Tab-separated table of C-alpha atoms in Angstrom:
chain	number	residue	atom	x	y	z
A	8	MET	CA	36.516	3.046	2.524
A	9	ALA	CA	36.895	3.008	6.297
A	10	ASN	CA	35.523	-0.498	6.896
A	11	LYS	CA	37.610	-3.579	6.388
A	12	HIS	CA	36.948	-6.355	3.878
A	13	GLY	CA	34.082	-8.504	5.178
A	14	ASP	CA	32.373	-5.953	7.443
A	15	PHE	CA	28.590	-5.545	7.228
A	16	ILE	CA	28.094	-1.946	6.116
A	17	TRP	CA	24.504	-1.545	4.798
A	18	TYR	CA	21.089	-3.223	4.763
A	19	GLU	CA	18.610	-2.976	1.915
A	20	LEU	CA	14.950	-3.853	1.604
A	21	LEU	CA	13.721	-4.835	-1.841
A	22	THR	CA	9.970	-4.264	-1.750
A	23	ASP	CA	7.057	-3.848	-4.139
A	24	ASN	CA	5.642	-0.912	-2.160
A	25	THR	CA	8.134	1.472	-0.560
A	26	ASP	CA	5.386	3.795	0.700
A	27	LEU	CA	3.682	1.077	2.742
A	28	ALA	CA	7.049	-0.331	3.852
A	29	GLN	CA	8.019	3.085	5.215
A	30	LEU	CA	4.798	3.315	7.213
A	31	PHE	CA	5.355	-0.149	8.672
A	32	TYR	CA	9.048	0.050	9.561
A	33	GLY	CA	8.847	3.699	10.557
A	34	ASN	CA	6.343	2.778	13.248
A	35	VAL	CA	8.018	-0.462	14.374
A	36	LEU	CA	11.634	0.767	14.407
A	37	ASP	CA	11.235	4.543	14.584
A	38	TRP	CA	13.171	4.930	11.316
A	39	GLU	CA	13.208	8.072	9.207
A	40	PHE	CA	13.325	8.085	5.404
A	41	ASN	CA	14.736	10.350	2.724
A	42	ASP	CA	15.025	10.162	-1.043
A	43	SER	CA	18.516	9.149	-2.153
A	44	GLY	CA	18.638	11.688	-4.966
A	45	GLN	CA	19.570	8.975	-7.467
A	46	ALA	CA	17.642	9.910	-10.597
A	47	GLU	CA	18.046	6.460	-12.170
A	48	MET	CA	16.251	4.535	-9.421
A	49	ASP	CA	13.507	4.756	-6.804
A	50	TYR	CA	15.757	4.441	-3.761
A	51	THR	CA	15.033	5.561	-0.197
A	52	ILE	CA	17.627	6.046	2.542
A	53	ILE	CA	16.803	4.607	5.990
A	54	THR	CA	18.051	6.526	9.022
A	55	ALA	CA	17.922	5.293	12.590
A	56	LYS	CA	16.345	8.245	14.390
A	57	ALA	CA	18.868	10.707	15.839
A	58	SER	CA	21.658	8.357	14.809
A	59	ALA	CA	22.979	7.335	11.387
A	60	ASP	CA	21.991	5.998	7.969
A	61	ILE	CA	21.713	2.222	8.213
A	62	GLY	CA	20.273	1.133	4.895
A	63	GLY	CA	17.880	1.715	2.040
A	64	MET	CA	14.685	0.641	0.317
A	65	LEU	CA	14.602	-0.233	-3.359
A	66	GLN	CA	11.325	-0.369	-5.259
A	67	ILE	CA	10.994	-3.623	-7.215
A	68	THR	CA	10.405	-2.674	-10.843
A	69	PRO	CA	8.246	-4.705	-13.269
A	70	GLU	CA	11.471	-5.853	-14.940
A	71	MET	CA	12.911	-7.025	-11.627
A	72	LYS	CA	9.674	-8.801	-10.759
A	73	ALA	CA	9.673	-10.535	-14.146
A	74	GLY	CA	13.174	-11.746	-13.317
A	75	GLY	CA	11.971	-13.328	-10.088
A	76	ALA	CA	12.631	-10.523	-7.566
A	77	GLN	CA	10.531	-10.712	-4.406
A	78	PRO	CA	10.490	-8.646	-1.200
A	79	ILE	CA	13.631	-9.447	0.793
A	80	TRP	CA	16.204	-7.914	3.113
A	81	LEU	CA	19.785	-8.012	1.782
A	82	GLY	CA	23.052	-7.137	3.489
A	83	TYR	CA	26.122	-5.421	2.069
A	84	LEU	CA	29.647	-6.640	2.825
A	85	ALA	CA	32.625	-4.340	2.399
A	86	ALA	CA	35.015	-5.431	-0.364
A	87	ASP	CA	38.506	-4.079	-0.969
A	88	ASP	CA	38.094	-4.727	-4.705
A	89	VAL	CA	34.592	-5.593	-5.954
A	90	ASP	CA	35.673	-7.062	-9.289
A	91	ALA	CA	38.396	-9.250	-7.815
A	92	CYS	CA	35.989	-10.350	-5.083
A	93	ILE	CA	33.422	-11.423	-7.689
A	94	GLU	CA	36.020	-13.553	-9.444
A	95	ARG	CA	36.972	-15.322	-6.227
A	96	ILE	CA	33.328	-15.853	-5.258
A	97	ILE	CA	32.588	-17.466	-8.623
A	98	THR	CA	35.694	-19.660	-8.361
A	99	ALA	CA	34.532	-20.769	-4.905
A	100	GLY	CA	31.131	-21.826	-6.272
A	101	GLY	CA	29.138	-18.644	-5.756
A	102	THR	CA	27.216	-16.751	-8.425
A	103	GLU	CA	27.217	-13.217	-9.806
A	104	ILE	CA	23.592	-12.027	-9.737
A	105	MET	CA	24.073	-8.347	-10.623
A	106	PRO	CA	27.309	-7.240	-12.325
A	107	ALA	CA	29.561	-4.682	-10.683
A	108	THR	CA	28.004	-1.236	-11.001
A	109	ASP	CA	29.212	2.238	-10.057
A	110	ILE	CA	26.723	4.343	-8.072
A	111	PRO	CA	27.600	8.066	-8.334
A	112	ASP	CA	29.038	9.480	-5.095
A	113	VAL	CA	28.383	6.160	-3.326
A	114	GLY	CA	30.712	3.438	-4.588
A	115	ARG	CA	30.900	0.233	-6.598
A	116	ILE	CA	28.505	-2.607	-5.812
A	117	ALA	CA	27.503	-6.050	-7.057
A	118	MET	CA	24.945	-8.632	-5.971
A	119	VAL	CA	26.186	-12.187	-5.540
A	120	SER	CA	25.184	-15.433	-3.886
A	121	ASP	CA	27.197	-17.865	-1.838
A	122	PRO	CA	27.584	-21.474	-3.092
A	123	GLN	CA	24.353	-22.494	-1.339
A	124	GLY	CA	22.345	-19.649	-2.903
A	125	ALA	CA	22.071	-17.046	-0.113
A	126	LEU	CA	22.045	-13.549	-1.632
A	127	PHE	CA	24.127	-10.563	-0.515
A	128	TYR	CA	25.843	-7.485	-1.920
A	129	ILE	CA	29.513	-6.597	-1.940
A	130	MET	CA	30.556	-2.955	-1.994
A	131	ARG	CA	33.575	-0.708	-2.185
A	132	GLY	CA	32.308	2.527	-0.668
A	133	LEU	CA	33.648	5.985	-1.406
A	134	SER	CA	33.072	7.419	2.064
A	135	ASP	CA	36.010	7.704	4.447
A	136	GLU	CA	33.678	7.323	7.426
A	137	ALA	CA	33.049	3.915	8.974
A	138	SER	CA	29.532	2.529	8.609
A	139	LEU	CA	27.421	2.304	11.763
A	140	ALA	CA	24.672	0.244	10.125
A	141	PHE	CA	25.730	-2.793	12.140
A	142	ALA	CA	26.135	-1.865	15.807
A	143	ALA	CA	29.424	-3.644	16.432
A	144	ASP	CA	30.595	-1.635	19.438
A	145	TYR	CA	27.471	-1.213	21.579
A	146	PRO	CA	23.677	-1.697	21.204
A	147	ARG	CA	21.885	0.982	19.195
A	148	ASP	CA	18.121	1.064	18.698
A	149	GLY	CA	17.186	0.954	15.033
A	150	HIS	CA	20.505	-0.549	13.946
A	151	CYS	CA	21.226	-4.129	12.958
A	152	ALA	CA	22.337	-6.138	15.990
A	153	TRP	CA	22.883	-9.621	14.517
A	154	ASN	CA	23.485	-11.227	11.108
A	155	GLU	CA	22.227	-14.808	10.841
A	156	LEU	CA	22.786	-17.125	7.897
A	157	MET	CA	20.384	-20.024	7.473
A	158	SER	CA	22.250	-22.388	5.162
A	159	SER	CA	21.688	-25.797	3.598
A	160	ASN	CA	25.398	-26.508	4.187
A	161	PRO	CA	26.644	-24.624	7.261
A	162	ALA	CA	30.141	-26.144	7.102
A	163	GLY	CA	30.509	-25.243	3.437
A	164	ALA	CA	29.162	-21.746	4.025
A	165	ARG	CA	31.491	-21.178	6.966
A	166	SER	CA	34.440	-22.229	4.812
A	167	PHE	CA	33.335	-19.935	1.969
A	168	TYR	CA	32.873	-16.806	4.073
A	169	GLY	CA	35.955	-17.584	6.115
A	170	LYS	CA	38.242	-17.836	3.098
A	171	GLU	CA	36.838	-14.774	1.314
A	172	PHE	CA	36.073	-12.409	4.184
A	173	GLY	CA	38.234	-13.662	7.036
A	174	TRP	CA	35.392	-14.652	9.363
A	175	ILE	CA	36.164	-17.221	12.053
A	176	LYS	CA	34.036	-19.507	14.171
A	177	ASP	CA	33.862	-18.439	17.813
A	178	GLY	CA	31.844	-21.019	19.706
A	179	GLU	CA	28.637	-22.893	19.083
A	180	MET	CA	25.338	-23.790	20.693
A	181	ASP	CA	23.419	-27.061	20.398
A	182	MET	CA	19.842	-26.381	19.268
A	183	GLY	CA	18.735	-30.001	19.447
A	184	PRO	CA	16.708	-31.088	16.393
A	185	MET	CA	17.438	-27.717	14.758
A	186	GLY	CA	21.166	-28.491	14.632
A	187	THR	CA	24.190	-26.454	15.721
A	188	TYR	CA	24.255	-22.668	15.981
A	189	GLU	CA	27.791	-21.512	15.108
A	190	PHE	CA	28.898	-18.035	16.160
A	191	LEU	CA	30.913	-15.843	13.770
A	192	ARG	CA	33.585	-13.276	14.592
A	193	HIS	CA	35.300	-10.667	12.423
A	194	ASP	CA	37.394	-8.981	15.130
A	195	TYR	CA	34.017	-8.576	16.850
A	196	MET	CA	30.997	-10.896	16.989
A	197	ILE	CA	28.919	-10.401	13.844
A	198	GLY	CA	26.352	-13.206	13.910
A	199	ALA	CA	25.962	-16.903	13.315
A	200	ILE	CA	25.343	-19.737	10.861
A	201	MET	CA	22.631	-22.324	11.393
A	202	PRO	CA	21.019	-25.092	9.314
A	203	SER	CA	18.148	-23.805	7.199
A	204	PRO	CA	14.729	-25.320	7.941
A	205	ASP	CA	13.611	-27.973	5.466
A	206	ALA	CA	10.578	-25.874	4.506
A	207	MET	CA	12.715	-22.879	3.528
A	208	PRO	CA	12.756	-22.399	-0.281
A	209	ARG	CA	16.433	-21.386	-0.338
A	210	PRO	CA	19.224	-20.446	2.080
A	211	MET	CA	19.043	-16.829	3.193
A	212	TRP	CA	20.464	-14.183	5.477
A	213	ASN	CA	18.265	-13.044	8.353
A	214	TYR	CA	18.937	-9.649	9.970
A	215	TYR	CA	17.943	-8.655	13.511
A	216	PHE	CA	17.194	-4.968	14.115
A	217	ARG	CA	17.178	-3.642	17.667
A	218	VAL	CA	14.083	-2.213	19.368
A	219	ALA	CA	13.757	-0.633	22.806
A	220	ASP	CA	10.925	-2.948	23.907
A	221	ILE	CA	10.171	-6.241	22.172
A	222	ASP	CA	6.573	-6.477	23.424
A	223	ILE	CA	5.675	-3.006	22.199
A	224	ALA	CA	7.342	-3.843	18.877
A	225	VAL	CA	5.264	-7.022	18.555
A	226	GLU	CA	2.055	-5.055	18.963
A	227	LYS	CA	3.221	-2.518	16.369
A	228	VAL	CA	4.049	-5.322	13.921
A	229	LYS	CA	0.566	-6.775	14.293
A	230	ALA	CA	-1.162	-3.390	14.110
A	231	GLY	CA	0.793	-2.517	10.965
A	232	GLY	CA	-0.281	-5.632	9.071
A	233	GLY	CA	2.837	-7.706	9.713
A	234	THR	CA	2.919	-11.321	10.853
A	235	ILE	CA	4.821	-12.782	13.815
A	236	LEU	CA	6.367	-16.092	12.736
A	237	THR	CA	8.246	-16.960	15.941
A	238	GLY	CA	8.733	-15.445	19.382
A	239	PRO	CA	9.239	-13.525	21.475
A	240	ASP	CA	11.958	-16.069	22.332
A	241	PRO	CA	14.477	-15.515	25.154
A	242	ILE	CA	18.178	-15.278	24.318
A	243	PRO	CA	21.252	-14.694	26.520
A	244	GLY	CA	21.577	-11.189	27.934
A	245	ASN	CA	17.970	-10.879	29.138
A	246	GLU	CA	16.774	-10.145	25.616
A	247	TYR	CA	14.133	-11.551	23.288
A	248	THR	CA	13.850	-12.062	19.550
A	249	ILE	CA	11.029	-12.359	17.070
A	250	GLN	CA	10.965	-13.288	13.404
A	251	GLY	CA	8.226	-11.897	11.211
A	252	LEU	CA	6.922	-11.038	7.787
A	253	ASP	CA	6.283	-7.432	6.803
A	254	PRO	CA	3.036	-6.597	4.957
A	255	GLN	CA	4.773	-7.053	1.584
A	256	GLY	CA	6.174	-10.480	2.520
A	257	ALA	CA	9.817	-9.774	3.424
A	258	VAL	CA	11.240	-11.738	6.359
A	259	PHE	CA	12.662	-9.546	9.141
A	260	SER	CA	13.724	-10.071	12.755
A	261	LEU	CA	13.837	-7.912	15.862
A	262	VAL	CA	15.751	-8.112	19.131
A	263	GLY	CA	15.192	-6.185	22.338
A	264	GLN	CA	14.502	-6.305	26.039
A	265	ARG	CA	11.158	-7.020	27.626
A	266	LYS	CA	10.398	-3.888	29.622
A	267	ALA	CA	6.656	-3.327	29.640
A	268	GLY	CA	5.914	-6.976	30.300
A	269	ALA	CA	8.813	-7.673	32.655
């Protein structure tokens, strides 16, 4: 595994209709899709066009739905040792959601939650190539550009991820009534932690995927049956963000410049 412990290496959409999800995200983010070749599951690989694989789509089965699964985006964190990582996460107050499982020719994965209940995967990959799913070095359209944790206990979450994955706080921004936005670094800036809104059912990770033009993306979201929840909102660097719901109900976010409407 080329990535270090605590790197974001993959993004996965759990959805109840992968065909419709492909139509939606393919148009909004210019992604391409291919079958994973895993006979045991309906899994689709997401590729940022003319770039690299950045994630996958997993069809929610009736059994998963009966267990409470709903459409959601989940991130994967690199783990040096998945089983040992699970033990430490549980000791720290987190929860094992899906036991460690070996995926042929891919690696060993497990789904867990942090002590506040935000879900994520940990993974020991078999590839000796570094993941480009998160664009850590320079902006790439179609790749994840920011990882944002909305937590009911930001201080507790920061301590948890810091101790297990080595993340450190690197500055903060006062958001007024919304609380403090704390930036996270793992050799490079990876995202932030913020207080979760009172109306949010549970803490969650929110992932921002980069688009070439935020205004064009907004129109594509609306035309494809998605819903804009917030934005476009300006952020430093002459960029804008939106948060939305895809047609199946998964929360997603986009970031990009305003070109057409500049």
